[in-house]
XYZ file of C-alpha atoms in Angstrom:
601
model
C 14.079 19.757 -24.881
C 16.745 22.030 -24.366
C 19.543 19.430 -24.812
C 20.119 18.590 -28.476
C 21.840 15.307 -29.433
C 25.507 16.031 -30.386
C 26.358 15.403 -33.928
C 28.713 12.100 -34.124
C 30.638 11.195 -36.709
C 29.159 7.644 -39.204
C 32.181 5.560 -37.706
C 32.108 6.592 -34.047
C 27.622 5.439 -34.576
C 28.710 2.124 -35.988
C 31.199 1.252 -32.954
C 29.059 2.598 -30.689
C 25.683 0.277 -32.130
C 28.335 -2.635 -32.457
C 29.582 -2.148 -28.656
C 25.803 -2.387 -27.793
C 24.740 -5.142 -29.529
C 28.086 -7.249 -28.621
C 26.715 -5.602 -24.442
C 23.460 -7.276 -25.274
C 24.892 -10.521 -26.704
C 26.947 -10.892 -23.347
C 23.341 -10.177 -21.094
C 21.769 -12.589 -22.963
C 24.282 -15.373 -22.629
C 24.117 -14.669 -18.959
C 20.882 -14.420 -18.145
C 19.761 -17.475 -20.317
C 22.403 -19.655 -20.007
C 25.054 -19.160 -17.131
C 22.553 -17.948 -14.415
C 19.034 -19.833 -15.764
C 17.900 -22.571 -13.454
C 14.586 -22.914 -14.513
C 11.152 -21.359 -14.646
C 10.419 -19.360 -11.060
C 6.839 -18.540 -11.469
C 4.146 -21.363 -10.854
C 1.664 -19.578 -12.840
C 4.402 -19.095 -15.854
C 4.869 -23.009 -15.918
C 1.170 -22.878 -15.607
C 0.555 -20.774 -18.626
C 3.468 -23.200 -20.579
C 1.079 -26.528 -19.583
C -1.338 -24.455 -21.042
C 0.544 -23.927 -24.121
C 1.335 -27.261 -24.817
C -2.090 -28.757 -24.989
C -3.002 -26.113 -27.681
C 0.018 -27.815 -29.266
C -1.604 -30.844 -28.631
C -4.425 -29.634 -30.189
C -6.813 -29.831 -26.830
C -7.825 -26.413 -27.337
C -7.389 -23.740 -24.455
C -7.513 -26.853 -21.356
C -4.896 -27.099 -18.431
C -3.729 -29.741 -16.343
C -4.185 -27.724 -13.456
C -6.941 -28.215 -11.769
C -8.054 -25.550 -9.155
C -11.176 -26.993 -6.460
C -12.936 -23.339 -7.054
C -13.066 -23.794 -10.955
C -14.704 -26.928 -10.405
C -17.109 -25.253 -8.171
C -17.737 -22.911 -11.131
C -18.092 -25.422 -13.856
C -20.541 -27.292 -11.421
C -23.059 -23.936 -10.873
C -23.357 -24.326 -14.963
C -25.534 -27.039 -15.676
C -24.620 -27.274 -19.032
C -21.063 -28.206 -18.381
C -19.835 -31.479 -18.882
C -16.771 -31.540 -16.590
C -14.041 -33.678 -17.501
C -10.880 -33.486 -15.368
C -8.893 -34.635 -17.806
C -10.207 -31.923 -20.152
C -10.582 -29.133 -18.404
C -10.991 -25.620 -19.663
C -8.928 -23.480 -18.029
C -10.368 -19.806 -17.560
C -7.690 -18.123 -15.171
C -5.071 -17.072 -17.295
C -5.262 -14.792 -20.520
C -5.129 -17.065 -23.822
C -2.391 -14.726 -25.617
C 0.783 -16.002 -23.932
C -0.191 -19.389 -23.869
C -1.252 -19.133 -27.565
C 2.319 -17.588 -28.388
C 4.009 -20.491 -26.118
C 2.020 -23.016 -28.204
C 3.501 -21.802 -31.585
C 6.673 -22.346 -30.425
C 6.444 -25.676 -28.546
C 5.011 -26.928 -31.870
C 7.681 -25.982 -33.337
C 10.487 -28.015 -31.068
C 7.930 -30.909 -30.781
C 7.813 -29.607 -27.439
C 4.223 -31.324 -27.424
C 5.877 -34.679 -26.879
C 6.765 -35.181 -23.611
C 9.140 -38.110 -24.230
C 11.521 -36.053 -26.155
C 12.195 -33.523 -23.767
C 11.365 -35.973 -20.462
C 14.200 -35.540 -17.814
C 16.962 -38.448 -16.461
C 16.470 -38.371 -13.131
C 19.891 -39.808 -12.525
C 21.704 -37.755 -14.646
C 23.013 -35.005 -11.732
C 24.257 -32.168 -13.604
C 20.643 -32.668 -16.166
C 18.243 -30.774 -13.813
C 16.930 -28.227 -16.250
C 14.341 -29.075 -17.966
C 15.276 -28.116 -21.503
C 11.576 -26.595 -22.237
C 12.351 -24.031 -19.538
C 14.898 -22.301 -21.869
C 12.736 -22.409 -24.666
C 9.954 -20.495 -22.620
C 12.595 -18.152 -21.158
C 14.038 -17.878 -24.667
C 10.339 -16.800 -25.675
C 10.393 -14.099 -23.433
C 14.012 -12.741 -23.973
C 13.003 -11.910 -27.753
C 9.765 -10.014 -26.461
C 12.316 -8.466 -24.215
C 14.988 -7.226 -27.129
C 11.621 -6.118 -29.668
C 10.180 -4.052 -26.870
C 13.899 -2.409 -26.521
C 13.509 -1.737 -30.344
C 10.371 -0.452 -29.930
C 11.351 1.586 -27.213
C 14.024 3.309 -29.243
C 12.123 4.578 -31.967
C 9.031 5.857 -29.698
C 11.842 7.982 -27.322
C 14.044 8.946 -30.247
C 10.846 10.686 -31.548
C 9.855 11.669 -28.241
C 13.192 13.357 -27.078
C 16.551 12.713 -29.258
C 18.885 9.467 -29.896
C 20.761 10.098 -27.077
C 17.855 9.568 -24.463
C 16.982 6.517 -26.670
C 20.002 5.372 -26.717
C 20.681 5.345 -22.711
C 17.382 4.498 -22.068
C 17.833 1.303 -24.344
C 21.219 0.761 -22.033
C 19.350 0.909 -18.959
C 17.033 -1.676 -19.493
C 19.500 -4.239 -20.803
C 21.204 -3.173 -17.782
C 17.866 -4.264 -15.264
C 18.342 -6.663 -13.161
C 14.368 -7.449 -12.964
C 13.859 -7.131 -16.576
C 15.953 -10.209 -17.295
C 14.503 -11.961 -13.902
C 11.396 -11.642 -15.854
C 12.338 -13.726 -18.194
C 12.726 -16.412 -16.326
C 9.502 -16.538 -14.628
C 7.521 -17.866 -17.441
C 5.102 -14.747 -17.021
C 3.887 -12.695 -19.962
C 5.482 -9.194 -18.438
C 7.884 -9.192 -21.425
C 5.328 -9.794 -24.001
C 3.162 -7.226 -22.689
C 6.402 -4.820 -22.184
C 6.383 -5.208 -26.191
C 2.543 -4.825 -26.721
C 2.213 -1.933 -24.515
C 5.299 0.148 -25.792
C 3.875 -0.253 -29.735
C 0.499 1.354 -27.507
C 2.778 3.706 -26.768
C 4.173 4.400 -30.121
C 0.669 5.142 -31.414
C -0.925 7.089 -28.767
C 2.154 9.305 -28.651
C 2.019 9.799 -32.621
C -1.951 10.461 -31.610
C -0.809 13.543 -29.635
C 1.254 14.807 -31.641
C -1.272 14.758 -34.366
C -3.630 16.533 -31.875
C -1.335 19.389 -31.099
C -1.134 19.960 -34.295
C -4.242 20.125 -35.639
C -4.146 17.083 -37.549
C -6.430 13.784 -37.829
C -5.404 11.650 -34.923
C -8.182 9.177 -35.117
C -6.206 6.584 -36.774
C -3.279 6.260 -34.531
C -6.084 6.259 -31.786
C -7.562 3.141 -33.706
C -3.923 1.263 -33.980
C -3.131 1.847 -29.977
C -6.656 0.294 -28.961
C -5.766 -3.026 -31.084
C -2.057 -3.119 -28.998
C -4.074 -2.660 -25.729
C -6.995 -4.849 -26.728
C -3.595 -7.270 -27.083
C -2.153 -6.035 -24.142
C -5.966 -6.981 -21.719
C -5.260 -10.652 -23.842
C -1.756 -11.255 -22.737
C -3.293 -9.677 -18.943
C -6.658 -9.392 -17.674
C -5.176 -6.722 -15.409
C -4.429 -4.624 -17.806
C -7.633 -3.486 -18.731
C -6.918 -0.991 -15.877
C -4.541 0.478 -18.036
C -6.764 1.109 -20.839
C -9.445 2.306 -18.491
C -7.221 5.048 -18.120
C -6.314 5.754 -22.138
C -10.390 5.528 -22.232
C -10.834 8.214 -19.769
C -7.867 10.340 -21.765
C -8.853 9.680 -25.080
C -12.484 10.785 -24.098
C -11.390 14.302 -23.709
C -8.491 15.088 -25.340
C -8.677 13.715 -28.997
C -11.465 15.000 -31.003
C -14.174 14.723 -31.811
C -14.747 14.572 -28.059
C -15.845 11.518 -26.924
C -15.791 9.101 -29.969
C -11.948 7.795 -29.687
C -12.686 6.665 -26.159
C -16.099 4.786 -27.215
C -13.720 3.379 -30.237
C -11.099 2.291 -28.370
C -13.509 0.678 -25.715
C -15.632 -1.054 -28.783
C -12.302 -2.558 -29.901
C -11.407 -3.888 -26.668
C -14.699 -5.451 -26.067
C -14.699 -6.773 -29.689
C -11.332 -8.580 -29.109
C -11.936 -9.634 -26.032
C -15.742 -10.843 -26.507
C -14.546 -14.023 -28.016
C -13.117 -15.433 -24.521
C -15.844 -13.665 -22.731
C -18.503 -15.691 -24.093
C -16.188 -19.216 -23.851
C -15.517 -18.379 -20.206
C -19.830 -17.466 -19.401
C -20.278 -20.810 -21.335
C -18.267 -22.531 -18.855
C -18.250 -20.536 -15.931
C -21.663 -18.603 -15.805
C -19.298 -15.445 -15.223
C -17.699 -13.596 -17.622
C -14.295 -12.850 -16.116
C -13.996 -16.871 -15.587
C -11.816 -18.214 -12.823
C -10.024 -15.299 -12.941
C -13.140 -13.153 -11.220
C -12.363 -15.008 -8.062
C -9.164 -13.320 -7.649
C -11.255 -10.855 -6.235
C -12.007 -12.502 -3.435
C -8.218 -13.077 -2.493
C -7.953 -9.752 -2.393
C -10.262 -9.319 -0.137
C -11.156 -12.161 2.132
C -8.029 -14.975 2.835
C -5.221 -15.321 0.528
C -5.838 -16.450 -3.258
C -4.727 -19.519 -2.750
C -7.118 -20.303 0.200
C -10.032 -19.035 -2.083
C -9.047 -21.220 -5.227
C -8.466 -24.238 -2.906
C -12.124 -24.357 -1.384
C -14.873 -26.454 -3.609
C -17.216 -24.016 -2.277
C -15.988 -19.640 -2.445
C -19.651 -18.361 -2.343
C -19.118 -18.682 1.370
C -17.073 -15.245 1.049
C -19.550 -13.611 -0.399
C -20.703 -11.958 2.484
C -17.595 -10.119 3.416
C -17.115 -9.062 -0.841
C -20.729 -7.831 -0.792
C -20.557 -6.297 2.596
C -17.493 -5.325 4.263
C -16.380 -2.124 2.271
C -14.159 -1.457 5.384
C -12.368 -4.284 3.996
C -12.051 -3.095 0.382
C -11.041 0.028 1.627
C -8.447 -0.573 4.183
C -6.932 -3.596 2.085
C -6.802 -1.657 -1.317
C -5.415 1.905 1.051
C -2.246 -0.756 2.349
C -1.900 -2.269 -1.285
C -1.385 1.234 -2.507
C 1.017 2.288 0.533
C 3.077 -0.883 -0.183
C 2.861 -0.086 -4.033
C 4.267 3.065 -3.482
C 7.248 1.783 -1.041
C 8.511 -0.677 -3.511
C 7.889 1.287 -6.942
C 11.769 1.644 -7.138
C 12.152 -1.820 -7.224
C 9.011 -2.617 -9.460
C 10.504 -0.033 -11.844
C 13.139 -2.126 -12.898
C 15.666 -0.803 -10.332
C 16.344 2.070 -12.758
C 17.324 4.892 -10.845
C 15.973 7.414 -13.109
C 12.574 5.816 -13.753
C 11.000 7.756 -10.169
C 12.336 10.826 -11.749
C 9.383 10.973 -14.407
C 7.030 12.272 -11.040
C 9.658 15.034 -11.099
C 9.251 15.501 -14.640
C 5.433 16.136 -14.404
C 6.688 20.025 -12.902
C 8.732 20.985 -15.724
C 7.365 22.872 -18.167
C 8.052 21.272 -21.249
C 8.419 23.496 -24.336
C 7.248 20.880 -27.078
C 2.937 20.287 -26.578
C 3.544 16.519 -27.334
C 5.817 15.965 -24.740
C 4.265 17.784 -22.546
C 0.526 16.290 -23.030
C 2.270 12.636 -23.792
C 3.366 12.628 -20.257
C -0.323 12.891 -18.660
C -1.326 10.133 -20.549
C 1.276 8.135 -18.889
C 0.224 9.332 -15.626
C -3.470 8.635 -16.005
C -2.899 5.255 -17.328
C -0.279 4.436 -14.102
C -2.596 5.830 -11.546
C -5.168 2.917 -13.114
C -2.765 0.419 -13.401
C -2.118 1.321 -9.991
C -5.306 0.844 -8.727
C -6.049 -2.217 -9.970
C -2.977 -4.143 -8.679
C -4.268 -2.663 -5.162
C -7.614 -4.038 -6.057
C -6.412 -7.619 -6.853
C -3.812 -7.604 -4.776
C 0.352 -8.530 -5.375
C 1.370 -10.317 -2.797
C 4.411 -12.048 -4.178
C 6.030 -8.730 -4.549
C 8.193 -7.588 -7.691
C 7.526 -10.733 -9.594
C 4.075 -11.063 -8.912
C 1.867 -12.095 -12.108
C 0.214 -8.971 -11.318
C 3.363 -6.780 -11.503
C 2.490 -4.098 -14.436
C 4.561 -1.184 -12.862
C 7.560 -3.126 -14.855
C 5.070 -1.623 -18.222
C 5.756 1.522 -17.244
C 9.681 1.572 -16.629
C 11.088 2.428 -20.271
C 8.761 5.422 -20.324
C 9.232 6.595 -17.025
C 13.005 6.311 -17.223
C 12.915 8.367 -20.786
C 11.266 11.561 -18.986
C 13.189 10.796 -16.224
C 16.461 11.507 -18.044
C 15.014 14.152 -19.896
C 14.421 16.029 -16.296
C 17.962 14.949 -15.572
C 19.447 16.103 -18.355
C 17.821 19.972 -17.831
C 19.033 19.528 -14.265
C 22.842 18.658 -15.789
C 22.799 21.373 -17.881
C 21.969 24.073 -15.678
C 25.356 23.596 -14.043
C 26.745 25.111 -15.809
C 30.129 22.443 -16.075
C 32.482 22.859 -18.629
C 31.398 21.034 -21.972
C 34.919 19.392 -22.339
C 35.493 15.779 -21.537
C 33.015 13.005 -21.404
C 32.224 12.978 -17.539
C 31.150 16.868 -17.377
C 28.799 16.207 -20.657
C 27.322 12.859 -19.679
C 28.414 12.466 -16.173
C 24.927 11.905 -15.465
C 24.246 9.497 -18.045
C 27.211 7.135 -16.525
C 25.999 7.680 -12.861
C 22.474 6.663 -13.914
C 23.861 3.406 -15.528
C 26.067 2.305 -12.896
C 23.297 3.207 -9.960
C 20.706 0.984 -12.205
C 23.201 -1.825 -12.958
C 24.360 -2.120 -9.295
C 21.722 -5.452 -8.531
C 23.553 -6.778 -12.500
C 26.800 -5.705 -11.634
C 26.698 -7.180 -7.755
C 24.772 -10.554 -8.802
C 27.307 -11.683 -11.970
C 30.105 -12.690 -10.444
C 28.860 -15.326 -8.453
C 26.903 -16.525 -11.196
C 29.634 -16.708 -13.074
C 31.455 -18.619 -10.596
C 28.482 -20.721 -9.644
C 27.907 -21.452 -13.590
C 31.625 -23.028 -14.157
C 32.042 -24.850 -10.974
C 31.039 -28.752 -11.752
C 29.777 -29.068 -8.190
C 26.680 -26.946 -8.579
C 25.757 -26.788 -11.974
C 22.798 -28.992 -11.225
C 21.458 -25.970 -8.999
C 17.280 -25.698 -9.355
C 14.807 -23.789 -8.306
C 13.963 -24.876 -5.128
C 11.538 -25.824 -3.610
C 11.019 -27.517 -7.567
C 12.678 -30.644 -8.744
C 12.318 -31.193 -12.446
C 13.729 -34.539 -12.703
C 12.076 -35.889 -9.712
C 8.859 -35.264 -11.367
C 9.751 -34.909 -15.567
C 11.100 -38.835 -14.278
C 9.536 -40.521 -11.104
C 6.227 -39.098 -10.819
C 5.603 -39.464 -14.760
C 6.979 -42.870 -14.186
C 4.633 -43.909 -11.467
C 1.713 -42.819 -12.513
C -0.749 -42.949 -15.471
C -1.964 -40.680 -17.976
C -5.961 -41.675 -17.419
C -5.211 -40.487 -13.863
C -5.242 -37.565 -11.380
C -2.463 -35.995 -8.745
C -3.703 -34.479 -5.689
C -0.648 -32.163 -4.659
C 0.056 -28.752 -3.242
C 2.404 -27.996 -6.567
C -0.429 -28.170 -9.200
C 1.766 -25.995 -11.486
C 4.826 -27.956 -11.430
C 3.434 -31.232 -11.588
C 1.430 -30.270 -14.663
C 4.537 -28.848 -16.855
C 7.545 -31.331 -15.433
C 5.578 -34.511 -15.024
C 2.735 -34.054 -17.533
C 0.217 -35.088 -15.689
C -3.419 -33.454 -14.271
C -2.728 -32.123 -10.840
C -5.716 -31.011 -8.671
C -4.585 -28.032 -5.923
C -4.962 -30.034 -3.072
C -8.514 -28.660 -1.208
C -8.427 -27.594 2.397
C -10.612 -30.381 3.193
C -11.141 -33.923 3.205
C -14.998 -33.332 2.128
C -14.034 -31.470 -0.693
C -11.168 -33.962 -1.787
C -13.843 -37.083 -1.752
C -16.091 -35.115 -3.885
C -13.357 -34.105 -6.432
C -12.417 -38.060 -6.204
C -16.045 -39.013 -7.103
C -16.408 -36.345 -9.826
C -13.268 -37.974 -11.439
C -14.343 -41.445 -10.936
C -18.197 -40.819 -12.599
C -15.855 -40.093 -15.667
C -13.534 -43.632 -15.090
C -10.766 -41.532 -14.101
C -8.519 -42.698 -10.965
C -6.959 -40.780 -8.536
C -3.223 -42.022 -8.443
C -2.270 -40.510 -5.007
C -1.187 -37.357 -3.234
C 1.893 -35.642 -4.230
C 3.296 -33.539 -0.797
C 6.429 -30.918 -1.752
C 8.619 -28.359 -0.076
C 5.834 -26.046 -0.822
C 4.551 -26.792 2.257
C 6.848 -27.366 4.682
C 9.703 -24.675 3.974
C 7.604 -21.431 5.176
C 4.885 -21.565 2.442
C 1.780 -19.661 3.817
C -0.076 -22.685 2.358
C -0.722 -24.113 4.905
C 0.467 -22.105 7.971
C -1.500 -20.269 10.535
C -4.896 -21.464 9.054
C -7.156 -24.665 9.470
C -5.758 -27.193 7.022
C -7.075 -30.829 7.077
C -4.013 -32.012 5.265
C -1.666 -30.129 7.576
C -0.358 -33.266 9.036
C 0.883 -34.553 5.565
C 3.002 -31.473 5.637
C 4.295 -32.250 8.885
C 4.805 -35.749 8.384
C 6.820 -35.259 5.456
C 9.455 -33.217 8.102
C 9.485 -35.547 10.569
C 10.149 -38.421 7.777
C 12.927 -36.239 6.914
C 14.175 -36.074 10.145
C 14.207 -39.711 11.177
C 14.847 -40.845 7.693
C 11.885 -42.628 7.117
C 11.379 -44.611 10.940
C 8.596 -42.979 12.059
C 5.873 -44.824 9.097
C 1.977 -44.710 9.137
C 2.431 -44.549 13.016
C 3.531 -40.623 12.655
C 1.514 -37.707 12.794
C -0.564 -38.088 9.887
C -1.296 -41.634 11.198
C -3.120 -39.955 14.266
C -5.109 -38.040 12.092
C -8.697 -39.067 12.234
C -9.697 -37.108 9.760
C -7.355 -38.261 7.351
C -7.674 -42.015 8.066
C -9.731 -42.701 5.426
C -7.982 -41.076 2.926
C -4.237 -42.790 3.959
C -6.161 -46.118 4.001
C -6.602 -45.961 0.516
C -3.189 -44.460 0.159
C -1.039 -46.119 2.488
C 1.916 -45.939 0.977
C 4.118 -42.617 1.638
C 6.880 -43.013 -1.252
C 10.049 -40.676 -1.269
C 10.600 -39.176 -4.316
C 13.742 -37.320 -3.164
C 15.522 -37.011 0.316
C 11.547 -37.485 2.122
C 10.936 -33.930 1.001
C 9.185 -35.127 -1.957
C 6.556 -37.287 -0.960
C 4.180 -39.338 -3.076
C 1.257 -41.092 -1.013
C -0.034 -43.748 -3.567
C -2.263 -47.076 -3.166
C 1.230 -49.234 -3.835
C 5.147 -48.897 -3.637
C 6.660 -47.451 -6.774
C 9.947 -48.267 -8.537
């Protein structure tokens, strides 16, 4: 670097850390308290369900039921499927684990204490949503740390420092947070990676042993594939690095893959036990990518009728995975946090660094994006910037550090005078404000929105927390199953199983017996927003329950006159089904429909 840090006096250090600190303080009380309405991310309530029956002590089971696990379960002969103790083999157990340690700790495995008052207006939040969001800011802050110390041994405190200020300043970082997802855990797991492999190349460079700090990085990624099955991809690349650069050639790759599988095996062999199919549930993502949405896939009894087009239509793999890359690379901006000088590390790659480390360090980087990269075109991330499968948001505090590094050089060359502030970090402060223009532009009405009586009861549509924490749980009982198109939801708010509702009736009758051969009753069908209000659930393909959908609008619209003589009425192929739920029950405003055997309360 050919920008030293400028020497600062002891005082001038301690305002400046206490002005940071009293910046993050003020974030934090934004983000989790004036602007939180709730978790945003079905499969982050998913993986808090999760974590409360490990509270519960029901080992690694979920209350989410998905028609293609069952499928699974059913191929293995051996399994003894229980719906109401069901392993769940889709998510990575790390997160889950973590959220389990936690809810134990607020008795968050007793659902009475934290159940919701449905008629309490301004009480929509479901108070376990800021524990879980709470969870995730503190992964947030330790990966900041983190990311200090690894830059300020990179580059100098100065790049640390502003680094550090633009991610409290991110917009999607704190968004993050909310979701529920593991992104900031694995931000924190993959930066101490970071920490190691870049103390691995320096050692390298210099001659030294490096095969220890090879050792510690592979235990942080074998973390990292725990917390994310996705990011494997990322350590795919570190293998293919490690191979050739560290020496003895060859053996920190095979070390760090040993590790990974030796971490990992544990799972492996629970989800083959269950699933014939070592990747579990998960595998079938695969088939998302590839074939119909992944929600199609996982709500089929039967996927092995795509195998055809995984197994045979390459064109497929190879057009689909060639758009998921062009769409990657449109919206890496945004998937980088925002942060304007993140992009700037590809710029980085052509300067010729004088220090080896930093210079090496950043192909590392590259490699393991360029994997990550891959796989998310692979399995697909349709949801965008806060898509589970989202691990460009790994790769921001990094990417922004060489990124102002290249700026920096770029400053200096100038050639401005080196009085005042603005002509020595003018483009420090024009990277901060460009990066906290989606903070910046969003507060304010948050603010507003947060102190105005009226809508401090605003949710996260198209989810209702009390509607479910109260009337659902109410109506129903525990020795019972939910067919509904809001598995996730119903699962964490109302505590109850949930089965994704299947595309067909066939497959619904046959889930129905399979609970019933184990005395467990099917307490009705549970119809949401989720798929009436533009969710590709159900549109543009063939749906048998379609006109459950559609009868919950037109309920809506004629407040409740049009009855079992509407268009689900004049669905033959749904006949049976409403005769032995007859009862269409409005939870809230007819959006929220529960279909049950009798009227509820």
């Amino acid at each position: 670097m050919s920008t030293p840090l400028a020497k600062n006096n002891p005082a001038s250090t301690i305002i400046q850390r206490l002005l940071f600190f009293a910046l993050i303080a003020l974030v934090v009380f934004f983000y989790l308290y004036l602007s939180f309405k709730g978790l945003t991310s079905a499969h982050g309530m998913e993986q808090a369900q999760i974590g409360r029956e490990i509270a519960r002590g029901n080992d690694v089971t979920t209350k989410v039921i998905r028609p293609a696990a069952i499928w699974q379960a059913q191929k293995n002969e051996d399994a003894d499927i229980n719906l109401k103790s069901f392993r769940d083999t889709y998510h990575s157990p790390l997160n889950p684990y973590l959220y389990s340690v936690i809810l134990k700790a607020v008795n968050g495995d007793d659902f009475d204490r934290y159940q919701l008052n449905e008629t309490t207006e301004t009480d929509r939040i479901y108070r376990l949503d800021y524990v879980i969001a709470a969870v995730s800011v503190i992964c947030f802050l330790i990966a900041i740390g983190i990311n200090y110390l690894l830059i300020s041994r990179i580059f100098d405190v100065r790049i640390a420092g502003v680094t550090s200020l633009l991610l409290v300043l991110s917009d999607l970082m704190w968004q993050f947070t909310h979701t529920g997802l593991p992104q900031m855990l694995m931000l924190l797991l993959f930066s101490c990676a970071l920490f190691f492999i870049y103390r691995a190349v320096e050692a390298t460079v210099e001659n030294r042993v490096s095969f220890g700090a090879v050792i510690v990085a592979a235990v942080f990624l074998s973390l990292l594939a725990l917390s994310h099955w996705l990011t494997i991809w990322i350590s795919v690349g570190f293998i293919v690095f490690a191979a050739f650069f560290f020496r003895p050639r060859g053996l920190s790759g095979f070390a760090t893959l040993g590790i990974i599988v030796a971490f990992s095996s544990f799972f492996m062999i629970k989800n083959l036990e269950w699933t014939s199919n070592p990747g579990g549930t998960a595998f079938l993502t695969l088939y998302g990518g590839l074939t119909e949405s992944e929600e199609a896939v996982m709500r089929t009894l039967d996927p092995s009728e795509q195998t055809y087009q995984i197994l045979f239509n390459i064109k497929s793999l190879v057009v689909t995975t060639a758009n998921s890359l062009l769409t990657q690379a449109n919206s890496l901006y945004t998937n980088l946090g925002s942060i304007v000088a993140a992009p700037l590390f590809f710029l980085a790659l052509l300067h010729p660094f004088k220090r080896p480390s930093i210079a090496q360090f950043r192909w590392v980087i590259l490699i393991m994006w360029i994997f990550a990269a891959l796989g998310m075109a692979i399995f697909g991330t349709d949801e965008g910037k806060f898509d589970p499968n989202q691990i460009h948001v790994l790769f921001a505090p990094i990417m922004t550090a060489y990124g102002l590094a290249f700026l920096s050089i770029l400053w200096s060359r100038l050639e401005l005078p080196a009085t005042g502030i603005l002509f020595r970090y003018g483009h420090f402060i024009l990277a901060a404000f460009v990066s906290a223009g989606p903070f910046l532009l969003t507060m304010p009405k948050e603010i507003i929105r947060a102190f105005d009586n009226k809508n401090s009861g605003q949710i996260i549509w198209p989810y209702l927390p009390p509607v479910l924490s109260n009337s659902l749980h109410n109506a129903t009982e525990e020795n019972s199953i939910i067919f509904t198109d809001q598995p996730a939801a119903v699962a964490w708010y109302a505590d109850r199983t949930a089965v994704w509702l299947p595309k067909t009736t066939e497959d619904f009758k046959s889930i129905q017996q399979l609970a019933s051969d184990k005395q467990i009753d099917t307490a009705g069908l549970y119809i949401s927003p989720s798929s009436h209000d533009g969710n590709p659930l159900y549109t543009g393909r063939s749906d048998e329950f379609s006109a459950l959908s559609l009868d919950g609008a037109a309920l809506r619209a004629t407040q409740g006159r049009v009855g079992r003589s509407g268009i689900s009425g004049k669905s033959p192929v749904l006949s049976e089904i409403l005769q032995e739920f007859p009862v269409p029950n409005s939870l809230y405003n007819y959006q929220m429909m529960f279909y049950s055997k009798t009227p509820i309360d």
